[in-house]
Amino acid sequence: MNFMGIDIGTTSVKTAVFNEALEQKISLTADYTLDAHGDIVEFNGEKYWEIVRGEIEKVKGELCVDALAIDTQCETLILTDEKGNPVRPAIVWLDNRATEEAEIITAHFGHKRVYEVTGQPEITATWPACKLLWVKRNEPEVWAKVKKVFLLEDWILYKMTGRFISERTLQSSTIYFDIHKAQWWDEMLDFIGVGADMLPELYSSAQRVGEYDSMQVVTGAIDQIAGAIGAGVVKKGIVSEMTGTTMVIFMPSDSVPEYDEKSIVPCHYNYDDKYCLLSWTPTAGMALKWFKNALCENYSFGELDSLAEAVPAGSDGVTFLPYLCGSTMPKYNPAARGSFTGLTTEHHRGHFVRAVMESVSCMLKSNLDYLGLEVGEIRAMGGGANSPLWCQMKADMTGKKLVTLKNKETACLGSAILAGVGVGAFESVEKAAEKIEFSKVYESKGTDYTECYERYLAYDKILNV
């Protein structure tokens, strides 16, 4: 049997097919461009389906697919009439127009109440509850036509099966979904003026819900959860870290942590009807890319690795704070800025490169320390996983085993696993994940980063205030 995973990202759709041994048979990417004007970010809702349908047709021209599942970003909103016809362009998750509505919701409920029900410690303009309230207040003629409220995965499932359905992980950041009861939060719906009949029927992940063009259609999960499944992060003690432009740390949890007014770590509903924590930072690989483009434009990333490798651990006292776009976790400070400290005339380009890489490794450790969870293994993803030096640095910095993965399309793989579970080809997600192949395993070599890390924390305390 073959299983298709479709990963609908912010500006691209990735499609991959895997067999029962989780061997990748085909992989496609289709890019698209959003309509963005300041805080307003939109896209033609029908176009999402056109792209997905076109990619499916390409795959079916090459091989037979038995089942498929989709993962998407959480908060992209598509509003339709009773017949499922969009009444306005899709409001993309990045859209930030609903700031006033976020303030209205905050004033009424407060952060603590929203977190205790939904797991979301922040109330931002990107959340669907805020977007819906914005449409109601600013586009009354449109609002009068709205009969169905879709998120992106819901929309594609509707186009495939004709059913108005959703899966629970997708609803985690709407702030009108109760993650404890796994159902709609009526109090929030009443406040924003949305009837439960305007929302889809809720399912768990990995449930067969219909058929499209002879393929079984199965509920998926949000992109971060699908990526975690594709990395084998399906039990306690294993976390994933993705060092791309940003850093995202994903970890399963059996419970929702107590509310902490100083924390903005969200808790989401997980594929297994339990929970997961998502910690993220706005700058990670971006910091190294910035340094390369600004000061080492004639160097490749491989050559930067070589420069850094020639410098001892700790960068001979040079410390970089990677806050080029502010700080989020474990300390929330949008006004924070990046900096190099500890410079002398003896330092050269390699020291700067290594200090940048060490700062991201320190950031990983500080987030894991802050979360306070027992972690035995880290699954590394993103562009940072391509650097053996960086991977070894993270293993030494954290004292944890770090593993890179053979398959890089982890979200597509995770969705394909959910599809296989949904049609009974795999006994469970956990059993299927045992087949995931590693690329390389990094064990801590005992390199002492204690002074480096303490220095990082000391400068952070002084400069990140």
Coordinates of N, CA and C in Angstrom, one line a residue, residues 109-123 175 177-181 185 256-260 267 275:
F109 N -12.0 38.3 29.0 CA -11.7 37.0 29.5 C -10.4 37.0 30.3
G110 N -9.4 37.8 29.9 CA -8.1 37.7 30.6 C -7.2 36.5 30.1
H111 N -5.9 36.7 30.2 CA -5.0 35.6 29.7 C -5.2 34.3 30.5
K112 N -5.3 34.4 31.8 CA -5.4 33.2 32.6 C -6.6 32.3 32.2
R113 N -7.7 32.9 32.1 CA -8.9 32.2 31.8 C -8.8 31.5 30.4
V114 N -8.3 32.3 29.4 CA -8.2 31.7 28.1 C -7.2 30.5 28.1
Y115 N -6.1 30.7 28.8 CA -5.1 29.6 28.9 C -5.7 28.4 29.6
E116 N -6.4 28.6 30.6 CA -6.9 27.4 31.4 C -7.9 26.6 30.6
V117 N -8.6 27.2 29.6 CA -9.5 26.5 28.8 C -8.9 26.0 27.5
T118 N -8.1 26.9 26.9 CA -7.6 26.6 25.5 C -6.2 26.2 25.4
G119 N -5.4 26.4 26.5 CA -3.9 26.1 26.4 C -3.1 27.2 25.8
Q120 N -3.7 28.3 25.3 CA -3.0 29.4 24.6 C -2.8 30.6 25.6
P121 N -1.5 30.9 26.0 CA -1.2 31.9 26.9 C -1.3 33.3 26.4
E122 N -1.3 33.4 25.1 CA -1.4 34.8 24.4 C -2.8 34.9 23.7
I123 N -3.2 36.1 23.6 CA -4.4 36.4 22.8 C -4.0 37.4 21.7
I175 N -8.7 29.6 20.1 CA -9.2 30.0 21.4 C -10.7 30.0 21.6
F177 N -11.8 26.6 21.4 CA -11.7 25.1 21.5 C -11.2 24.8 22.9
D178 N -12.0 24.0 23.7 CA -11.7 23.6 25.0 C -10.8 22.3 24.9
I179 N -9.5 22.4 25.2 CA -8.6 21.3 25.0 C -8.8 20.2 26.1
H180 N -9.4 20.6 27.2 CA -9.7 19.6 28.3 C -10.9 18.7 27.9
K181 N -11.9 19.3 27.4 CA -13.2 18.6 27.1 C -13.2 18.2 25.6
W185 N -15.7 25.7 23.0 CA -15.9 26.5 24.2 C -17.0 27.5 24.0
V256 N -1.8 19.5 30.8 CA -1.6 20.9 30.5 C -0.9 21.6 31.7
P257 N 0.2 22.2 31.5 CA 1.0 22.8 32.6 C 0.1 23.9 33.3
E258 N 0.4 24.1 34.6 CA -0.2 25.2 35.3 C 0.0 26.5 34.6
Y259 N -0.9 27.5 34.7 CA -0.7 28.8 34.2 C 0.4 29.5 34.8
D260 N 1.3 30.1 34.0 CA 2.4 30.9 34.5 C 2.3 32.3 33.7
C267 N 0.2 25.2 24.9 CA -0.1 23.8 25.0 C -1.2 23.5 24.0
Y275 N -1.6 15.9 24.9 CA -1.2 17.3 24.7 C 0.2 17.4 24.2

